[in-house]
């Protein structure tokens, strides 16, 4: 890739002579959150994304690929440009060779990672507060800690206090949530279920996106380790995706390096770099 010299005037973003409209870059920039302390980052990221898209489209057209859109979900189809890029990558990237022995070695090294869903029986008292409302969060925490103090004096009052204070419909049943499986609750709540002792109440209010919770864990059954044959399809799929990402990075990098680009440096930020806040 060759980036032409810049002048005092803004250099338009072009790819092999094709101009990327400033209006298109401004619209795309809305999809790129701005990290703190990095003014202009969203515009740069948007310009790179559209320039790389143009690189791929030009390659697809040079290969005379005819777009054949597929249905992404019921009633939603790819547009022609999306189909061209997908078909180009499908034709250019060879299927990954999966090393099943390496996958088995990874499984054997840490079988505890591959468990079936755990089951929990729990109850809670919810003090609701929006995640972006600091005042409401502070008030909810104060109420939760006051009720927790009551529970520490007499845990048998859990159902009564849930009926009185909880903002969850489960208050009608003393806060009881019934049987929960892994994935049924938000991650913060489940993390607490994993650590609380059976028959105990959380030592402190548990914060989630919904507010503050006092949680009682009545029972827990940890999921059993799954056999290698059961997890092999998932391991194979994960490896295929990882290999596809690696190969697609290399391929797009090669195309970008051959392109004549002005107004943006495609090498400065890798095309697949994760957007991380500063």
PDB file of C-alpha atoms in Angstrom:
ATOM      1  CA  UNK A   1       0.000   0.000   0.000  1.00  0.00           C
ATOM      2  CA  UNK A   2       1.290   3.497  -0.810  1.00  0.00           C
ATOM      3  CA  UNK A   3      -0.030   6.558   1.030  1.00  0.00           C
ATOM      4  CA  UNK A   4       0.470   9.728  -0.991  1.00  0.00           C
ATOM      5  CA  UNK A   5       2.084  12.785   0.584  1.00  0.00           C
ATOM      6  CA  UNK A   6      -0.253  15.081   2.469  1.00  0.00           C
ATOM      7  CA  UNK A   7      -0.580  18.831   1.889  1.00  0.00           C
ATOM      8  CA  UNK A   8      -1.972  21.593   4.066  1.00  0.00           C
ATOM      9  CA  UNK A   9      -5.412  20.914   2.615  1.00  0.00           C
ATOM     10  CA  UNK A  10      -7.337  17.805   3.720  1.00  0.00           C
ATOM     11  CA  UNK A  11      -6.448  14.893   1.472  1.00  0.00           C
ATOM     12  CA  UNK A  12      -9.526  13.005   0.288  1.00  0.00           C
ATOM     13  CA  UNK A  13      -9.693   9.330   1.162  1.00  0.00           C
ATOM     14  CA  UNK A  14      -9.286   7.350  -2.044  1.00  0.00           C
ATOM     15  CA  UNK A  15      -8.603   3.727  -2.900  1.00  0.00           C
ATOM     16  CA  UNK A  16      -7.037   3.134  -6.306  1.00  0.00           C
ATOM     17  CA  UNK A  17      -8.612   6.374  -7.502  1.00  0.00           C
ATOM     18  CA  UNK A  18     -12.059   5.746  -6.006  1.00  0.00           C
ATOM     19  CA  UNK A  19     -13.050   8.453  -3.512  1.00  0.00           C
ATOM     20  CA  UNK A  20     -14.698   7.559  -0.208  1.00  0.00           C
ATOM     21  CA  UNK A  21     -17.246  10.326   0.360  1.00  0.00           C
ATOM     22  CA  UNK A  22     -16.782  12.390   3.510  1.00  0.00           C
ATOM     23  CA  UNK A  23     -20.507  12.002   4.212  1.00  0.00           C
ATOM     24  CA  UNK A  24     -20.132   8.211   4.180  1.00  0.00           C
ATOM     25  CA  UNK A  25     -17.218   8.405   6.619  1.00  0.00           C
ATOM     26  CA  UNK A  26     -19.204  10.674   8.947  1.00  0.00           C
ATOM     27  CA  UNK A  27     -22.131   8.235   8.917  1.00  0.00           C
ATOM     28  CA  UNK A  28     -19.860   5.235   9.550  1.00  0.00           C
ATOM     29  CA  UNK A  29     -18.114   7.059  12.412  1.00  0.00           C
ATOM     30  CA  UNK A  30     -21.289   6.676  14.480  1.00  0.00           C
ATOM     31  CA  UNK A  31     -20.496   2.946  14.656  1.00  0.00           C
ATOM     32  CA  UNK A  32     -17.084   3.581  16.249  1.00  0.00           C
ATOM     33  CA  UNK A  33     -17.253   4.755  19.894  1.00  0.00           C
ATOM     34  CA  UNK A  34     -14.666   7.405  20.685  1.00  0.00           C
ATOM     35  CA  UNK A  35     -12.098   6.415  23.357  1.00  0.00           C
ATOM     36  CA  UNK A  36     -11.374   9.050  25.965  1.00  0.00           C
ATOM     37  CA  UNK A  37      -8.513  11.341  25.036  1.00  0.00           C
ATOM     38  CA  UNK A  38      -8.496  10.323  21.366  1.00  0.00           C
ATOM     39  CA  UNK A  39     -10.296  13.046  19.374  1.00  0.00           C
ATOM     40  CA  UNK A  40     -10.715  12.134  15.734  1.00  0.00           C
ATOM     41  CA  UNK A  41     -10.316   8.425  16.431  1.00  0.00           C
ATOM     42  CA  UNK A  42     -13.840   7.567  15.293  1.00  0.00           C
ATOM     43  CA  UNK A  43     -13.343   9.350  11.961  1.00  0.00           C
ATOM     44  CA  UNK A  44     -10.020   7.585  11.400  1.00  0.00           C
ATOM     45  CA  UNK A  45     -11.503   4.198  12.289  1.00  0.00           C
ATOM     46  CA  UNK A  46     -14.495   4.799  10.010  1.00  0.00           C
ATOM     47  CA  UNK A  47     -12.278   5.903   7.126  1.00  0.00           C
ATOM     48  CA  UNK A  48     -10.125   2.780   7.486  1.00  0.00           C
ATOM     49  CA  UNK A  49     -13.187   0.522   7.643  1.00  0.00           C
ATOM     50  CA  UNK A  50     -14.674   1.996   4.467  1.00  0.00           C
ATOM     51  CA  UNK A  51     -11.319   2.022   2.670  1.00  0.00           C
ATOM     52  CA  UNK A  52     -10.773  -1.655   3.457  1.00  0.00           C
ATOM     53  CA  UNK A  53     -14.323  -2.414   2.339  1.00  0.00           C
ATOM     54  CA  UNK A  54     -13.532  -0.679  -0.956  1.00  0.00           C
ATOM     55  CA  UNK A  55     -10.319  -2.710  -1.307  1.00  0.00           C
ATOM     56  CA  UNK A  56     -12.320  -5.924  -0.951  1.00  0.00           C
ATOM     57  CA  UNK A  57     -15.070  -4.810  -3.317  1.00  0.00           C
ATOM     58  CA  UNK A  58     -12.549  -3.830  -5.979  1.00  0.00           C
ATOM     59  CA  UNK A  59     -10.886  -7.234  -5.704  1.00  0.00           C
ATOM     60  CA  UNK A  60     -14.239  -9.018  -5.944  1.00  0.00           C
ATOM     61  CA  UNK A  61     -15.187  -7.052  -9.049  1.00  0.00           C
ATOM     62  CA  UNK A  62     -11.790  -7.646 -10.619  1.00  0.00           C
ATOM     63  CA  UNK A  63     -12.414 -11.362 -10.164  1.00  0.00           C
ATOM     64  CA  UNK A  64     -15.820 -10.873 -11.828  1.00  0.00           C
ATOM     65  CA  UNK A  65     -17.686 -12.341  -8.888  1.00  0.00           C
ATOM     66  CA  UNK A  66     -21.445 -12.116  -9.338  1.00  0.00           C
ATOM     67  CA  UNK A  67     -23.200 -11.308  -6.056  1.00  0.00           C
ATOM     68  CA  UNK A  68     -25.480 -14.049  -4.762  1.00  0.00           C
ATOM     69  CA  UNK A  69     -27.033 -12.694  -1.541  1.00  0.00           C
ATOM     70  CA  UNK A  70     -28.074 -15.165   1.125  1.00  0.00           C
ATOM     71  CA  UNK A  71     -30.802 -14.851   3.739  1.00  0.00           C
ATOM     72  CA  UNK A  72     -29.154 -13.897   7.047  1.00  0.00           C
ATOM     73  CA  UNK A  73     -32.319 -14.452   9.046  1.00  0.00           C
ATOM     74  CA  UNK A  74     -35.984 -14.710   8.203  1.00  0.00           C
ATOM     75  CA  UNK A  75     -36.828 -11.818   5.903  1.00  0.00           C
ATOM     76  CA  UNK A  76     -33.348 -10.234   6.067  1.00  0.00           C
ATOM     77  CA  UNK A  77     -30.993 -10.631   3.107  1.00  0.00           C
ATOM     78  CA  UNK A  78     -27.461  -9.526   2.383  1.00  0.00           C
ATOM     79  CA  UNK A  79     -27.041  -6.529   0.140  1.00  0.00           C
ATOM     80  CA  UNK A  80     -24.964  -7.088  -3.000  1.00  0.00           C
ATOM     81  CA  UNK A  81     -21.807  -5.551  -1.517  1.00  0.00           C
ATOM     82  CA  UNK A  82     -21.999  -7.787   1.551  1.00  0.00           C
ATOM     83  CA  UNK A  83     -22.460 -10.805  -0.699  1.00  0.00           C
ATOM     84  CA  UNK A  84     -19.466  -9.818  -2.837  1.00  0.00           C
ATOM     85  CA  UNK A  85     -17.175  -9.559   0.186  1.00  0.00           C
ATOM     86  CA  UNK A  86     -18.410 -12.851   1.632  1.00  0.00           C
ATOM     87  CA  UNK A  87     -18.016 -14.656  -1.685  1.00  0.00           C
ATOM     88  CA  UNK A  88     -14.550 -13.182  -2.210  1.00  0.00           C
ATOM     89  CA  UNK A  89     -13.345 -14.425   1.165  1.00  0.00           C
ATOM     90  CA  UNK A  90     -14.963 -17.810   0.637  1.00  0.00           C
ATOM     91  CA  UNK A  91     -13.154 -18.199  -2.671  1.00  0.00           C
ATOM     92  CA  UNK A  92      -9.810 -16.861  -1.455  1.00  0.00           C
ATOM     93  CA  UNK A  93      -9.494 -18.629   1.897  1.00  0.00           C
ATOM     94  CA  UNK A  94      -8.918 -22.367   2.037  1.00  0.00           C
ATOM     95  CA  UNK A  95     -10.804 -24.328   4.725  1.00  0.00           C
ATOM     96  CA  UNK A  96      -8.713 -24.698   7.860  1.00  0.00           C
ATOM     97  CA  UNK A  97      -7.143 -28.064   8.619  1.00  0.00           C
ATOM     98  CA  UNK A  98      -8.252 -29.028  12.107  1.00  0.00           C
ATOM     99  CA  UNK A  99      -5.808 -30.973  14.287  1.00  0.00           C
ATOM    100  CA  UNK A 100      -8.063 -33.181  16.391  1.00  0.00           C
ATOM    101  CA  UNK A 101      -5.088 -34.435  18.417  1.00  0.00           C
ATOM    102  CA  UNK A 102      -4.308 -30.851  19.455  1.00  0.00           C
ATOM    103  CA  UNK A 103      -7.941 -30.330  20.448  1.00  0.00           C
ATOM    104  CA  UNK A 104      -7.876 -33.496  22.556  1.00  0.00           C
ATOM    105  CA  UNK A 105      -4.666 -32.301  24.223  1.00  0.00           C
ATOM    106  CA  UNK A 106      -6.324 -28.970  25.054  1.00  0.00           C
ATOM    107  CA  UNK A 107      -9.311 -30.835  26.513  1.00  0.00           C
ATOM    108  CA  UNK A 108      -7.117 -33.179  28.575  1.00  0.00           C
ATOM    109  CA  UNK A 109      -5.108 -30.253  29.940  1.00  0.00           C
ATOM    110  CA  UNK A 110      -8.172 -28.674  31.564  1.00  0.00           C
ATOM    111  CA  UNK A 111     -11.254 -30.920  31.461  1.00  0.00           C
ATOM    112  CA  UNK A 112     -12.833 -28.911  34.267  1.00  0.00           C
ATOM    113  CA  UNK A 113     -13.487 -26.132  31.720  1.00  0.00           C
ATOM    114  CA  UNK A 114     -15.925 -28.370  29.890  1.00  0.00           C
ATOM    115  CA  UNK A 115     -18.853 -28.936  32.189  1.00  0.00           C
ATOM    116  CA  UNK A 116     -22.550 -29.225  31.630  1.00  0.00           C
ATOM    117  CA  UNK A 117     -24.811 -26.539  33.099  1.00  0.00           C
ATOM    118  CA  UNK A 118     -24.898 -26.197  36.864  1.00  0.00           C
ATOM    119  CA  UNK A 119     -28.253 -26.045  38.637  1.00  0.00           C
ATOM    120  CA  UNK A 120     -29.157 -23.652  41.440  1.00  0.00           C
ATOM    121  CA  UNK A 121     -32.101 -23.139  43.736  1.00  0.00           C
ATOM    122  CA  UNK A 122     -32.077 -19.586  45.027  1.00  0.00           C
ATOM    123  CA  UNK A 123     -34.091 -16.684  46.361  1.00  0.00           C
ATOM    124  CA  UNK A 124     -33.357 -12.960  46.252  1.00  0.00           C
ATOM    125  CA  UNK A 125     -34.484  -9.530  47.360  1.00  0.00           C
ATOM    126  CA  UNK A 126     -34.046  -6.921  44.621  1.00  0.00           C
ATOM    127  CA  UNK A 127     -33.508  -3.219  45.283  1.00  0.00           C
ATOM    128  CA  UNK A 128     -33.875  -1.843  41.766  1.00  0.00           C
ATOM    129  CA  UNK A 129     -31.837   1.048  40.363  1.00  0.00           C
ATOM    130  CA  UNK A 130     -30.819   1.973  36.828  1.00  0.00           C
ATOM    131  CA  UNK A 131     -27.117   1.322  36.151  1.00  0.00           C
ATOM    132  CA  UNK A 132     -26.504   4.935  35.064  1.00  0.00           C
ATOM    133  CA  UNK A 133     -28.308   6.532  38.043  1.00  0.00           C
ATOM    134  CA  UNK A 134     -25.645   7.001  40.718  1.00  0.00           C
ATOM    135  CA  UNK A 135     -28.068   8.555  43.210  1.00  0.00           C
ATOM    136  CA  UNK A 136     -30.576   5.707  42.884  1.00  0.00           C
ATOM    137  CA  UNK A 137     -27.758   3.147  43.130  1.00  0.00           C
ATOM    138  CA  UNK A 138     -26.467   4.685  46.333  1.00  0.00           C
ATOM    139  CA  UNK A 139     -29.965   4.731  47.847  1.00  0.00           C
ATOM    140  CA  UNK A 140     -30.577   1.111  46.794  1.00  0.00           C
ATOM    141  CA  UNK A 141     -27.296   0.034  48.359  1.00  0.00           C
ATOM    142  CA  UNK A 142     -28.196   1.772  51.598  1.00  0.00           C
ATOM    143  CA  UNK A 143     -31.568   0.013  51.742  1.00  0.00           C
ATOM    144  CA  UNK A 144     -30.005  -3.335  50.825  1.00  0.00           C
ATOM    145  CA  UNK A 145     -27.377  -3.077  53.543  1.00  0.00           C
ATOM    146  CA  UNK A 146     -30.029  -2.182  56.132  1.00  0.00           C
ATOM    147  CA  UNK A 147     -32.126  -5.218  55.192  1.00  0.00           C
ATOM    148  CA  UNK A 148     -29.004  -7.408  55.116  1.00  0.00           C
ATOM    149  CA  UNK A 149     -28.271  -6.357  58.687  1.00  0.00           C
ATOM    150  CA  UNK A 150     -31.765  -7.574  59.643  1.00  0.00           C
ATOM    151  CA  UNK A 151     -31.138 -10.880  57.877  1.00  0.00           C
ATOM    152  CA  UNK A 152     -27.855 -11.413  59.673  1.00  0.00           C
ATOM    153  CA  UNK A 153     -29.740 -11.092  62.957  1.00  0.00           C
ATOM    154  CA  UNK A 154     -32.504 -13.448  61.810  1.00  0.00           C
ATOM    155  CA  UNK A 155     -32.097 -15.246  58.437  1.00  0.00           C
ATOM    156  CA  UNK A 156     -35.534 -16.819  58.888  1.00  0.00           C
ATOM    157  CA  UNK A 157     -37.102 -13.449  58.011  1.00  0.00           C
ATOM    158  CA  UNK A 158     -35.914 -13.657  54.388  1.00  0.00           C
ATOM    159  CA  UNK A 159     -39.358 -14.385  52.914  1.00  0.00           C
ATOM    160  CA  UNK A 160     -41.017 -11.677  55.016  1.00  0.00           C
ATOM    161  CA  UNK A 161     -38.427  -9.060  54.044  1.00  0.00           C
ATOM    162  CA  UNK A 162     -38.582 -10.107  50.379  1.00  0.00           C
ATOM    163  CA  UNK A 163     -42.344  -9.590  50.390  1.00  0.00           C
ATOM    164  CA  UNK A 164     -41.878  -6.174  51.967  1.00  0.00           C
ATOM    165  CA  UNK A 165     -38.890  -4.773  50.072  1.00  0.00           C
ATOM    166  CA  UNK A 166     -38.169  -6.681  46.849  1.00  0.00           C
ATOM    167  CA  UNK A 167     -38.870  -5.025  43.492  1.00  0.00           C
ATOM    168  CA  UNK A 168     -39.039  -8.432  41.786  1.00  0.00           C
ATOM    169  CA  UNK A 169     -42.358 -10.262  41.195  1.00  0.00           C
ATOM    170  CA  UNK A 170     -40.787 -13.202  43.082  1.00  0.00           C
ATOM    171  CA  UNK A 171     -41.552 -11.253  46.279  1.00  0.00           C
ATOM    172  CA  UNK A 172     -45.005 -12.854  46.156  1.00  0.00           C
ATOM    173  CA  UNK A 173     -43.253 -16.177  46.715  1.00  0.00           C
ATOM    174  CA  UNK A 174     -40.856 -14.995  49.398  1.00  0.00           C
ATOM    175  CA  UNK A 175     -38.206 -14.130  46.810  1.00  0.00           C
ATOM    176  CA  UNK A 176     -37.875 -17.740  45.637  1.00  0.00           C
ATOM    177  CA  UNK A 177     -36.698 -17.964  42.011  1.00  0.00           C
ATOM    178  CA  UNK A 178     -37.043 -21.713  41.637  1.00  0.00           C
ATOM    179  CA  UNK A 179     -34.481 -23.814  39.789  1.00  0.00           C
ATOM    180  CA  UNK A 180     -31.964 -21.905  37.692  1.00  0.00           C
ATOM    181  CA  UNK A 181     -29.468 -23.281  35.204  1.00  0.00           C
ATOM    182  CA  UNK A 182     -26.200 -21.766  34.058  1.00  0.00           C
ATOM    183  CA  UNK A 183     -27.002 -18.918  31.711  1.00  0.00           C
ATOM    184  CA  UNK A 184     -30.478 -18.255  33.082  1.00  0.00           C
ATOM    185  CA  UNK A 185     -29.373 -15.135  34.945  1.00  0.00           C
ATOM    186  CA  UNK A 186     -27.042 -12.233  34.231  1.00  0.00           C
ATOM    187  CA  UNK A 187     -23.320 -13.067  34.715  1.00  0.00           C
ATOM    188  CA  UNK A 188     -22.938 -10.998  37.891  1.00  0.00           C
ATOM    189  CA  UNK A 189     -25.818 -12.839  39.554  1.00  0.00           C
ATOM    190  CA  UNK A 190     -24.568 -16.261  38.465  1.00  0.00           C
ATOM    191  CA  UNK A 191     -21.050 -15.479  39.689  1.00  0.00           C
ATOM    192  CA  UNK A 192     -22.530 -14.931  43.142  1.00  0.00           C
ATOM    193  CA  UNK A 193     -24.472 -18.204  42.958  1.00  0.00           C
ATOM    194  CA  UNK A 194     -21.209 -20.025  42.294  1.00  0.00           C
ATOM    195  CA  UNK A 195     -19.466 -18.592  45.364  1.00  0.00           C
ATOM    196  CA  UNK A 196     -22.190 -18.439  48.053  1.00  0.00           C
ATOM    197  CA  UNK A 197     -22.283 -21.432  50.393  1.00  0.00           C
ATOM    198  CA  UNK A 198     -25.382 -23.585  50.219  1.00  0.00           C
ATOM    199  CA  UNK A 199     -27.948 -22.431  52.745  1.00  0.00           C
ATOM    200  CA  UNK A 200     -26.219 -19.048  53.156  1.00  0.00           C
ATOM    201  CA  UNK A 201     -27.090 -15.480  52.232  1.00  0.00           C
ATOM    202  CA  UNK A 202     -24.640 -13.302  50.308  1.00  0.00           C
ATOM    203  CA  UNK A 203     -22.231 -11.485  52.628  1.00  0.00           C
ATOM    204  CA  UNK A 204     -22.868  -8.200  50.804  1.00  0.00           C
ATOM    205  CA  UNK A 205     -25.374  -6.865  48.266  1.00  0.00           C
ATOM    206  CA  UNK A 206     -24.694  -8.181  44.769  1.00  0.00           C
ATOM    207  CA  UNK A 207     -24.727  -5.484  42.102  1.00  0.00           C
ATOM    208  CA  UNK A 208     -26.132  -6.188  38.632  1.00  0.00           C
ATOM    209  CA  UNK A 209     -27.583  -4.083  35.835  1.00  0.00           C
ATOM    210  CA  UNK A 210     -30.956  -4.327  37.582  1.00  0.00           C
ATOM    211  CA  UNK A 211     -29.853  -2.994  40.948  1.00  0.00           C
ATOM    212  CA  UNK A 212     -28.695  -4.569  44.219  1.00  0.00           C
ATOM    213  CA  UNK A 213     -29.614  -8.115  45.277  1.00  0.00           C
ATOM    214  CA  UNK A 214     -29.524 -10.001  48.536  1.00  0.00           C
ATOM    215  CA  UNK A 215     -29.214 -13.635  47.458  1.00  0.00           C
ATOM    216  CA  UNK A 216     -29.907 -16.818  49.375  1.00  0.00           C
ATOM    217  CA  UNK A 217     -28.543 -20.002  47.838  1.00  0.00           C
ATOM    218  CA  UNK A 218     -30.683 -22.977  48.832  1.00  0.00           C
ATOM    219  CA  UNK A 219     -28.979 -25.661  46.717  1.00  0.00           C
ATOM    220  CA  UNK A 220     -26.346 -26.054  44.028  1.00  0.00           C
ATOM    221  CA  UNK A 221     -25.532 -28.998  41.746  1.00  0.00           C
ATOM    222  CA  UNK A 222     -22.384 -28.455  39.740  1.00  0.00           C
ATOM    223  CA  UNK A 223     -22.480 -29.613  36.144  1.00  0.00           C
ATOM    224  CA  UNK A 224     -20.535 -32.778  35.336  1.00  0.00           C
ATOM    225  CA  UNK A 225     -17.452 -32.768  33.129  1.00  0.00           C
ATOM    226  CA  UNK A 226     -18.569 -33.498  29.572  1.00  0.00           C
ATOM    227  CA  UNK A 227     -16.808 -36.230  27.579  1.00  0.00           C
ATOM    228  CA  UNK A 228     -14.462 -35.187  24.784  1.00  0.00           C
ATOM    229  CA  UNK A 229     -16.869 -36.530  22.148  1.00  0.00           C
ATOM    230  CA  UNK A 230     -19.547 -34.105  23.391  1.00  0.00           C
ATOM    231  CA  UNK A 231     -17.331 -31.008  23.270  1.00  0.00           C
ATOM    232  CA  UNK A 232     -15.385 -31.883  20.113  1.00  0.00           C
ATOM    233  CA  UNK A 233     -17.875 -30.202  17.722  1.00  0.00           C
ATOM    234  CA  UNK A 234     -17.667 -26.961  19.724  1.00  0.00           C
ATOM    235  CA  UNK A 235     -13.863 -27.125  19.916  1.00  0.00           C
ATOM    236  CA  UNK A 236     -13.666 -27.764  16.192  1.00  0.00           C
ATOM    237  CA  UNK A 237     -15.982 -24.848  15.429  1.00  0.00           C
ATOM    238  CA  UNK A 238     -13.968 -22.498  17.657  1.00  0.00           C
ATOM    239  CA  UNK A 239     -10.717 -23.576  15.985  1.00  0.00           C
ATOM    240  CA  UNK A 240     -12.190 -23.109  12.519  1.00  0.00           C
ATOM    241  CA  UNK A 241     -13.302 -19.583  13.415  1.00  0.00           C
ATOM    242  CA  UNK A 242      -9.901 -18.713  14.868  1.00  0.00           C
ATOM    243  CA  UNK A 243      -8.109 -19.999  11.776  1.00  0.00           C
ATOM    244  CA  UNK A 244     -10.512 -18.125   9.508  1.00  0.00           C
ATOM    245  CA  UNK A 245      -9.843 -14.867  11.376  1.00  0.00           C
ATOM    246  CA  UNK A 246      -6.082 -15.403  11.106  1.00  0.00           C
ATOM    247  CA  UNK A 247      -6.235 -16.184   7.394  1.00  0.00           C
ATOM    248  CA  UNK A 248      -8.626 -13.338   6.606  1.00  0.00           C
ATOM    249  CA  UNK A 249      -6.388 -10.856   8.437  1.00  0.00           C
ATOM    250  CA  UNK A 250      -3.430 -11.935   6.354  1.00  0.00           C
ATOM    251  CA  UNK A 251      -5.401 -11.844   3.101  1.00  0.00           C
ATOM    252  CA  UNK A 252      -6.910  -8.407   3.672  1.00  0.00           C
ATOM    253  CA  UNK A 253      -3.494  -7.139   4.728  1.00  0.00           C
ATOM    254  CA  UNK A 254      -2.020  -8.323   1.432  1.00  0.00           C
ATOM    255  CA  UNK A 255      -4.744  -6.598  -0.588  1.00  0.00           C
ATOM    256  CA  UNK A 256      -4.355  -3.376   1.407  1.00  0.00           C
ATOM    257  CA  UNK A 257      -0.585  -3.384   0.924  1.00  0.00           C
ATOM    258  CA  UNK A 258      -1.028  -3.454  -2.871  1.00  0.00           C
ATOM    259  CA  UNK A 259      -3.624  -0.685  -2.960  1.00  0.00           C
ATOM    260  CA  UNK A 260      -2.840   2.955  -3.680  1.00  0.00           C
ATOM    261  CA  UNK A 261      -4.525   4.886  -0.889  1.00  0.00           C
ATOM    262  CA  UNK A 262      -4.680   8.565  -0.004  1.00  0.00           C
ATOM    263  CA  UNK A 263      -5.974  10.307   3.102  1.00  0.00           C
ATOM    264  CA  UNK A 264      -5.678   7.363   5.494  1.00  0.00           C
ATOM    265  CA  UNK A 265      -3.040   4.873   6.590  1.00  0.00           C
ATOM    266  CA  UNK A 266      -4.407   1.350   6.462  1.00  0.00           C
ATOM    267  CA  UNK A 267      -1.349  -0.033   8.200  1.00  0.00           C
ATOM    268  CA  UNK A 268      -1.547   2.289  11.206  1.00  0.00           C
ATOM    269  CA  UNK A 269      -4.410   0.354  12.830  1.00  0.00           C
ATOM    270  CA  UNK A 270      -4.845  -3.368  11.985  1.00  0.00           C
ATOM    271  CA  UNK A 271      -8.166  -3.930  10.251  1.00  0.00           C
ATOM    272  CA  UNK A 272      -9.287  -6.496  12.859  1.00  0.00           C
ATOM    273  CA  UNK A 273      -8.033  -4.640  15.908  1.00  0.00           C
ATOM    274  CA  UNK A 274     -10.512  -4.706  18.752  1.00  0.00           C
ATOM    275  CA  UNK A 275     -11.918  -1.328  19.736  1.00  0.00           C
ATOM    276  CA  UNK A 276     -10.696  -0.812  23.265  1.00  0.00           C
ATOM    277  CA  UNK A 277     -11.248   2.305  25.362  1.00  0.00           C
ATOM    278  CA  UNK A 278      -8.167   4.271  26.284  1.00  0.00           C
TER     279      UNK A 278
END
